[in-house]
Amino acid sequence: MEVVRAAVRYGLRRGTEVRVPMLRALRLSVADITDDYRLWFRERMYGEVEEELNREWRNRWRASTKGRTTFSFVPDAAGGRRLVSTEMPYAVVRLVTGHGMLRAKMFEMGLATDPYCACGDPETAEHIIMECDLYNDLRCIMWRRVGFPFCLAGDVFPLLLENASAYVAFRKFAQAAFERRMTSVVGR
């Protein structure tokens, strides 16, 4: 979608006609507009293109079966732009995507002999963040730093990426949890 957005903006800046098949027959051209209105028209078209792209992006994101772990953190496709940090350490990326050295995902891909965490439950991102007894102490520290109101929220995952103090606590939890995990996996 970002490629389409960039192409449309480029076409509008150059004054060429832009056809975007995925966006309800949207055909844009600033070539026939006088200089007095060209800038105004272009800015208005930027806004319309932005709305259409976000609508299409949301529809695809909701309908997709892929990236459901990430979906639990970023349920609104455009919400990715509201994230506190776009530079995330590897441990955070593993939990937000559900990929990486998580045994359930590795088992699914045929790279591990079983999907189980050292505690005996399937090792998924949700398991590490919310359930695993091996990380209870780290989780308690994270929830204390995040704050009680966040703990009561129904969808706590999006809050972990959209609130600065919650993100810092989550990042520290993720890094400490994977550091601990790596030391326990060596013995496995």
Tab-separated table of N, CA and C in Angstrom, residues 9-127:
chain	number	residue	atom	x	y	z
A	9	ARG	N	1.096	9.880	-5.178
A	9	ARG	CA	1.606	11.210	-4.800
A	9	ARG	C	2.592	11.720	-5.851
A	10	TYR	N	3.428	10.840	-6.369
A	10	TYR	CA	4.382	11.225	-7.404
A	10	TYR	C	3.639	11.698	-8.655
A	11	GLY	N	2.639	10.924	-9.074
A	11	GLY	CA	1.864	11.300	-10.260
A	11	GLY	C	1.168	12.636	-10.091
A	12	LEU	N	0.606	12.871	-8.925
A	12	LEU	CA	-0.069	14.146	-8.671
A	12	LEU	C	0.923	15.311	-8.676
A	13	ARG	N	2.099	15.100	-8.107
A	13	ARG	CA	3.115	16.164	-8.113
A	13	ARG	C	3.557	16.504	-9.529
A	14	ARG	N	3.662	15.473	-10.379
A	14	ARG	CA	4.127	15.672	-11.754
A	14	ARG	C	3.022	16.186	-12.673
A	15	GLY	N	1.784	16.123	-12.205
A	15	GLY	CA	0.677	16.592	-13.032
A	15	GLY	C	0.229	15.574	-14.061
A	16	THR	N	0.571	14.308	-13.868
A	16	THR	CA	0.173	13.258	-14.804
A	16	THR	C	-1.063	12.535	-14.282
A	17	GLU	N	-1.768	11.883	-15.181
A	17	GLU	CA	-2.959	11.129	-14.785
A	17	GLU	C	-2.527	9.877	-14.037
A	18	VAL	N	-3.238	9.580	-12.986
A	18	VAL	CA	-2.924	8.415	-12.163
A	18	VAL	C	-4.159	7.534	-12.107
A	19	ARG	N	-3.990	6.268	-12.476
A	19	ARG	CA	-5.097	5.303	-12.380
A	19	ARG	C	-4.737	4.283	-11.307
A	20	VAL	N	-5.647	4.109	-10.390
A	20	VAL	CA	-5.425	3.160	-9.300
A	20	VAL	C	-6.587	2.173	-9.303
A	21	PRO	N	-6.405	1.008	-9.960
A	21	PRO	CA	-7.507	0.047	-10.097
A	21	PRO	C	-8.118	-0.399	-8.770
A	22	MET	N	-7.312	-0.578	-7.731
A	22	MET	CA	-7.849	-1.091	-6.464
A	22	MET	C	-8.691	-0.066	-5.723
A	23	LEU	N	-8.609	1.200	-6.110
A	23	LEU	CA	-9.305	2.251	-5.380
A	23	LEU	C	-10.511	2.749	-6.160
A	24	ARG	N	-11.595	2.088	-6.043
A	24	ARG	CA	-12.874	2.401	-6.697
A	24	ARG	C	-12.769	3.369	-7.872
A	25	ALA	N	-12.153	2.911	-8.920
A	25	ALA	CA	-12.060	3.662	-10.176
A	25	ALA	C	-11.581	5.098	-9.965
A	26	LEU	N	-10.626	5.255	-9.114
A	26	LEU	CA	-10.087	6.578	-8.821
A	26	LEU	C	-9.118	6.977	-9.930
A	27	ARG	N	-9.481	8.008	-10.677
A	27	ARG	CA	-8.597	8.542	-11.718
A	27	ARG	C	-8.337	9.995	-11.376
A	28	LEU	N	-7.087	10.311	-11.229
A	28	LEU	CA	-6.723	11.651	-10.805
A	28	LEU	C	-5.835	12.309	-11.852
A	29	SER	N	-6.080	13.580	-12.107
A	29	SER	CA	-5.210	14.327	-13.003
A	29	SER	C	-5.266	15.793	-12.627
A	30	VAL	N	-4.108	16.401	-12.525
A	30	VAL	CA	-4.060	17.831	-12.237
A	30	VAL	C	-3.678	18.614	-13.484
A	31	ALA	N	-3.519	17.929	-14.600
A	31	ALA	CA	-3.063	18.586	-15.830
A	31	ALA	C	-4.044	19.650	-16.317
A	32	ASP	N	-5.342	19.432	-16.143
A	32	ASP	CA	-6.348	20.362	-16.656
A	32	ASP	C	-6.694	21.481	-15.680
A	33	ILE	N	-6.076	21.516	-14.548
A	33	ILE	CA	-6.381	22.509	-13.520
A	33	ILE	C	-5.448	23.711	-13.685
A	34	THR	N	-6.006	24.895	-13.542
A	34	THR	CA	-5.171	26.096	-13.657
A	34	THR	C	-4.210	26.179	-12.477
A	35	ASP	N	-3.143	26.941	-12.665
A	35	ASP	CA	-2.115	27.068	-11.625
A	35	ASP	C	-2.681	27.558	-10.298
A	36	ASP	N	-3.708	28.401	-10.354
A	36	ASP	CA	-4.285	28.945	-9.125
A	36	ASP	C	-4.859	27.857	-8.217
A	37	TYR	N	-5.399	26.836	-8.819
A	37	TYR	CA	-6.071	25.787	-8.042
A	37	TYR	C	-5.270	24.493	-7.947
A	38	ARG	N	-4.159	24.404	-8.654
A	38	ARG	CA	-3.400	23.152	-8.725
A	38	ARG	C	-2.955	22.658	-7.337
A	39	LEU	N	-2.378	23.530	-6.536
A	39	LEU	CA	-1.902	23.128	-5.213
A	39	LEU	C	-3.062	22.689	-4.320
A	40	TRP	N	-4.144	23.472	-4.335
A	40	TRP	CA	-5.324	23.118	-3.547
A	40	TRP	C	-5.869	21.763	-3.984
A	41	PHE	N	-5.998	21.552	-5.300
A	41	PHE	CA	-6.530	20.301	-5.845
A	41	PHE	C	-5.626	19.122	-5.465
A	42	ARG	N	-4.330	19.323	-5.599
A	42	ARG	CA	-3.390	18.249	-5.290
A	42	ARG	C	-3.492	17.848	-3.815
A	43	GLU	N	-3.559	18.822	-2.923
A	43	GLU	CA	-3.684	18.514	-1.493
A	43	GLU	C	-4.997	17.785	-1.203
A	44	ARG	N	-6.043	18.212	-1.875
A	44	ARG	CA	-7.338	17.539	-1.683
A	44	ARG	C	-7.273	16.095	-2.187
A	45	MET	N	-6.625	15.895	-3.321
A	45	MET	CA	-6.487	14.543	-3.865
A	45	MET	C	-5.615	13.678	-2.951
A	46	TYR	N	-4.562	14.268	-2.374
A	46	TYR	CA	-3.746	13.523	-1.409
A	46	TYR	C	-4.640	12.982	-0.296
A	47	GLY	N	-5.522	13.826	0.210
A	47	GLY	CA	-6.427	13.419	1.282
A	47	GLY	C	-7.354	12.297	0.858
A	48	GLU	N	-7.923	12.407	-0.353
A	48	GLU	CA	-8.831	11.357	-0.845
A	48	GLU	C	-8.094	10.043	-1.056
A	49	VAL	N	-6.908	10.132	-1.623
A	49	VAL	CA	-6.109	8.927	-1.839
A	49	VAL	C	-5.778	8.282	-0.495
A	50	GLU	N	-5.397	9.094	0.462
A	50	GLU	CA	-5.066	8.594	1.804
A	50	GLU	C	-6.264	7.857	2.416
A	51	GLU	N	-7.455	8.443	2.313
A	51	GLU	CA	-8.666	7.805	2.841
A	51	GLU	C	-8.940	6.480	2.154
A	52	GLU	N	-8.852	6.467	0.823
A	52	GLU	CA	-9.123	5.247	0.065
A	52	GLU	C	-8.104	4.153	0.374
A	53	LEU	N	-6.833	4.530	0.417
A	53	LEU	CA	-5.800	3.539	0.719
A	53	LEU	C	-5.982	2.967	2.123
A	54	ASN	N	-6.281	3.820	3.084
A	54	ASN	CA	-6.503	3.330	4.446
A	54	ASN	C	-7.720	2.414	4.524
A	55	ARG	N	-8.776	2.746	3.793
A	55	ARG	CA	-9.976	1.891	3.769
A	55	ARG	C	-9.624	0.512	3.188
A	56	GLU	N	-8.921	0.515	2.063
A	56	GLU	CA	-8.520	-0.743	1.426
A	56	GLU	C	-7.588	-1.545	2.341
A	57	TRP	N	-6.653	-0.841	2.940
A	57	TRP	CA	-5.686	-1.471	3.837
A	57	TRP	C	-6.401	-2.114	5.020
A	58	ARG	N	-7.344	-1.408	5.632
A	58	ARG	CA	-8.101	-1.957	6.769
A	58	ARG	C	-8.883	-3.203	6.363
A	59	ASN	N	-9.542	-3.131	5.205
A	59	ASN	CA	-10.321	-4.277	4.741
A	59	ASN	C	-9.438	-5.502	4.543
A	60	ARG	N	-8.297	-5.312	3.911
A	60	ARG	CA	-7.388	-6.437	3.684
A	60	ARG	C	-6.832	-6.973	5.003
A	61	TRP	N	-6.483	-6.094	5.921
A	61	TRP	CA	-5.904	-6.484	7.205
A	61	TRP	C	-6.909	-7.291	8.019
A	62	ARG	N	-8.174	-6.855	8.036
A	62	ARG	CA	-9.206	-7.575	8.803
A	62	ARG	C	-9.536	-8.925	8.179
A	63	ALA	N	-9.526	-9.000	6.844
A	63	ALA	CA	-9.922	-10.224	6.147
A	63	ALA	C	-8.804	-11.264	6.078
A	64	SER	N	-7.585	-10.846	6.248
A	64	SER	CA	-6.443	-11.750	6.106
A	64	SER	C	-6.406	-12.788	7.224
A	65	THR	N	-5.855	-13.949	6.904
A	65	THR	CA	-5.637	-14.972	7.924
A	65	THR	C	-4.185	-14.954	8.390
A	66	LYS	N	-3.379	-14.156	7.763
A	66	LYS	CA	-1.955	-14.070	8.108
A	66	LYS	C	-1.721	-12.965	9.132
A	67	GLY	N	-0.654	-13.094	9.870
A	67	GLY	CA	-0.254	-12.049	10.806
A	67	GLY	C	-1.209	-11.831	11.958
A	68	ARG	N	-1.868	-12.879	12.413
A	68	ARG	CA	-2.866	-12.700	13.466
A	68	ARG	C	-2.250	-12.319	14.814
A	69	THR	N	-1.012	-12.729	15.084
A	69	THR	CA	-0.377	-12.291	16.328
A	69	THR	C	-0.145	-10.792	16.268
A	70	THR	N	0.376	-10.321	15.142
A	70	THR	CA	0.586	-8.882	14.965
A	70	THR	C	-0.754	-8.159	15.025
A	71	PHE	N	-1.799	-8.769	14.470
A	71	PHE	CA	-3.140	-8.182	14.491
A	71	PHE	C	-3.602	-7.935	15.926
A	72	SER	N	-3.237	-8.827	16.852
A	72	SER	CA	-3.652	-8.623	18.247
A	72	SER	C	-2.983	-7.388	18.858
A	73	PHE	N	-1.817	-7.009	18.348
A	73	PHE	CA	-1.133	-5.798	18.813
A	73	PHE	C	-1.565	-4.565	18.030
A	74	VAL	N	-1.813	-4.744	16.738
A	74	VAL	CA	-2.161	-3.621	15.856
A	74	VAL	C	-3.430	-4.003	15.083
A	75	PRO	N	-4.613	-3.951	15.741
A	75	PRO	CA	-5.848	-4.384	15.088
A	75	PRO	C	-6.313	-3.467	13.963
A	76	ASP	N	-5.858	-2.235	13.976
A	76	ASP	CA	-6.219	-1.286	12.926
A	76	ASP	C	-4.996	-1.094	12.047
A	77	ALA	N	-5.123	-1.400	10.763
A	77	ALA	CA	-3.973	-1.331	9.861
A	77	ALA	C	-3.277	0.015	9.921
A	78	ALA	N	-4.029	1.082	9.937
A	78	ALA	CA	-3.417	2.413	10.000
A	78	ALA	C	-2.849	2.695	11.384
A	79	GLY	N	-3.208	1.876	12.353
A	79	GLY	CA	-2.710	2.058	13.713
A	79	GLY	C	-1.213	1.877	13.833
A	80	GLY	N	-0.624	1.181	12.875
A	80	GLY	CA	0.821	1.012	12.882
A	80	GLY	C	1.556	2.333	12.857
A	81	ARG	N	0.899	3.352	12.356
A	81	ARG	CA	1.520	4.676	12.302
A	81	ARG	C	1.488	5.372	13.653
A	82	ARG	N	0.714	4.838	14.599
A	82	ARG	CA	0.623	5.446	15.931
A	82	ARG	C	1.556	4.777	16.938
A	83	LEU	N	2.334	3.824	16.490
A	83	LEU	CA	3.206	3.116	17.414
A	83	LEU	C	4.210	4.068	18.040
A	84	VAL	N	4.489	3.836	19.299
A	84	VAL	CA	5.437	4.675	20.031
A	84	VAL	C	6.810	4.599	19.378
A	85	SER	N	7.239	3.395	19.035
A	85	SER	CA	8.561	3.207	18.452
A	85	SER	C	8.450	2.337	17.215
A	86	THR	N	9.133	2.732	16.158
A	86	THR	CA	9.173	1.882	14.970
A	86	THR	C	10.485	1.121	14.914
A	87	GLU	N	11.405	1.442	15.809
A	87	GLU	CA	12.656	0.700	15.923
A	87	GLU	C	12.539	-0.178	17.158
A	88	MET	N	12.281	-1.460	16.911
A	88	MET	CA	12.038	-2.381	18.020
A	88	MET	C	13.158	-3.407	18.112
A	89	PRO	N	13.577	-3.733	19.326
A	89	PRO	CA	14.576	-4.790	19.484
A	89	PRO	C	14.002	-6.132	19.021
A	90	TYR	N	14.895	-7.043	18.699
A	90	TYR	CA	14.505	-8.344	18.170
A	90	TYR	C	13.530	-9.073	19.095
A	91	ALA	N	13.727	-8.986	20.393
A	91	ALA	CA	12.839	-9.670	21.343
A	91	ALA	C	11.409	-9.153	21.221
A	92	VAL	N	11.238	-7.856	21.058
A	92	VAL	CA	9.898	-7.267	20.898
A	92	VAL	C	9.296	-7.721	19.577
A	93	VAL	N	10.085	-7.700	18.513
A	93	VAL	CA	9.592	-8.123	17.197
A	93	VAL	C	9.118	-9.567	17.257
A	94	ARG	N	9.859	-10.427	17.938
A	94	ARG	CA	9.450	-11.835	18.058
A	94	ARG	C	8.082	-11.965	18.716
A	95	LEU	N	7.844	-11.183	19.762
A	95	LEU	CA	6.556	-11.281	20.449
A	95	LEU	C	5.434	-10.626	19.652
A	96	VAL	N	5.710	-9.529	18.983
A	96	VAL	CA	4.672	-8.828	18.219
A	96	VAL	C	4.280	-9.614	16.970
A	97	THR	N	5.233	-10.311	16.357
A	97	THR	CA	4.928	-11.063	15.135
A	97	THR	C	4.587	-12.525	15.403
A	98	GLY	N	5.032	-13.048	16.551
A	98	GLY	CA	4.820	-14.467	16.825
A	98	GLY	C	5.813	-15.343	16.083
A	99	HIS	N	6.816	-14.735	15.489
A	99	HIS	CA	7.837	-15.472	14.737
A	99	HIS	C	9.141	-15.459	15.519
A	100	GLY	N	10.168	-15.994	14.920
A	100	GLY	CA	11.462	-16.015	15.588
A	100	GLY	C	11.660	-17.338	16.286
A	101	MET	N	12.323	-17.309	17.400
A	101	MET	CA	12.688	-18.532	18.105
A	101	MET	C	11.584	-19.011	19.056
A	102	LEU	N	10.352	-18.900	18.659
A	102	LEU	CA	9.244	-19.413	19.468
A	102	LEU	C	8.961	-20.844	19.017
A	103	ARG	N	8.960	-21.773	19.951
A	103	ARG	CA	8.891	-23.192	19.594
A	103	ARG	C	7.616	-23.562	18.837
A	104	ALA	N	6.485	-22.978	19.169
A	104	ALA	CA	5.245	-23.320	18.461
A	104	ALA	C	5.370	-22.965	16.978
A	105	LYS	N	5.931	-21.804	16.681
A	105	LYS	CA	6.103	-21.382	15.285
A	105	LYS	C	7.155	-22.245	14.594
A	106	MET	N	8.248	-22.524	15.299
A	106	MET	CA	9.298	-23.353	14.708
A	106	MET	C	8.797	-24.773	14.444
A	107	PHE	N	7.966	-25.303	15.335
A	107	PHE	CA	7.379	-26.630	15.144
A	107	PHE	C	6.456	-26.619	13.928
A	108	GLU	N	5.664	-25.556	13.813
A	108	GLU	CA	4.759	-25.392	12.671
A	108	GLU	C	5.539	-25.393	11.351
A	109	MET	N	6.748	-24.842	11.370
A	109	MET	CA	7.577	-24.772	10.160
A	109	MET	C	8.472	-26.002	10.002
A	110	GLY	N	8.374	-26.960	10.922
A	110	GLY	CA	9.177	-28.175	10.842
A	110	GLY	C	10.609	-27.996	11.324
A	111	LEU	N	10.859	-26.972	12.116
A	111	LEU	CA	12.213	-26.678	12.584
A	111	LEU	C	12.441	-27.055	14.045
A	112	ALA	N	11.415	-27.561	14.712
A	112	ALA	CA	11.549	-27.999	16.106
A	112	ALA	C	10.816	-29.327	16.266
A	113	THR	N	11.264	-30.129	17.210
A	113	THR	CA	10.657	-31.446	17.413
A	113	THR	C	9.331	-31.380	18.153
A	114	ASP	N	9.107	-30.304	18.901
A	114	ASP	CA	7.837	-30.131	19.608
A	114	ASP	C	7.560	-28.635	19.777
A	115	PRO	N	6.287	-28.271	20.033
A	115	PRO	CA	5.939	-26.853	20.159
A	115	PRO	C	5.980	-26.330	21.597
A	116	TYR	N	6.530	-27.118	22.520
A	116	TYR	CA	6.332	-26.823	23.936
A	116	TYR	C	7.425	-25.969	24.569
A	117	CYS	N	6.952	-25.095	25.428
A	117	CYS	CA	7.790	-24.259	26.283
A	117	CYS	C	8.374	-25.161	27.374
A	118	ALA	N	9.365	-24.687	28.078
A	118	ALA	CA	9.948	-25.454	29.184
A	118	ALA	C	8.914	-25.762	30.270
A	119	CYS	N	7.833	-24.968	30.340
A	119	CYS	CA	6.785	-25.198	31.345
A	119	CYS	C	5.798	-26.283	30.915
A	120	GLY	N	5.834	-26.674	29.634
A	120	GLY	CA	4.955	-27.734	29.151
A	120	GLY	C	3.817	-27.283	28.262
A	121	ASP	N	3.531	-25.999	28.194
A	121	ASP	CA	2.479	-25.469	27.315
A	121	ASP	C	3.087	-25.048	25.977
A	122	PRO	N	2.268	-24.966	24.905
A	122	PRO	CA	2.800	-24.494	23.621
A	122	PRO	C	3.395	-23.086	23.767
A	123	GLU	N	4.599	-22.915	23.244
A	123	GLU	CA	5.308	-21.644	23.387
A	123	GLU	C	4.932	-20.694	22.251
A	124	THR	N	3.965	-19.836	22.534
A	124	THR	CA	3.540	-18.791	21.604
A	124	THR	C	3.840	-17.440	22.244
A	125	ALA	N	3.701	-16.388	21.467
A	125	ALA	CA	3.914	-15.038	22.005
A	125	ALA	C	2.930	-14.760	23.137
A	126	GLU	N	1.663	-15.119	22.928
A	126	GLU	CA	0.643	-14.883	23.942
A	126	GLU	C	0.969	-15.629	25.237
A	127	HIS	N	1.468	-16.850	25.079
A	127	HIS	CA	1.831	-17.664	26.244
A	127	HIS	C	2.933	-16.980	27.053
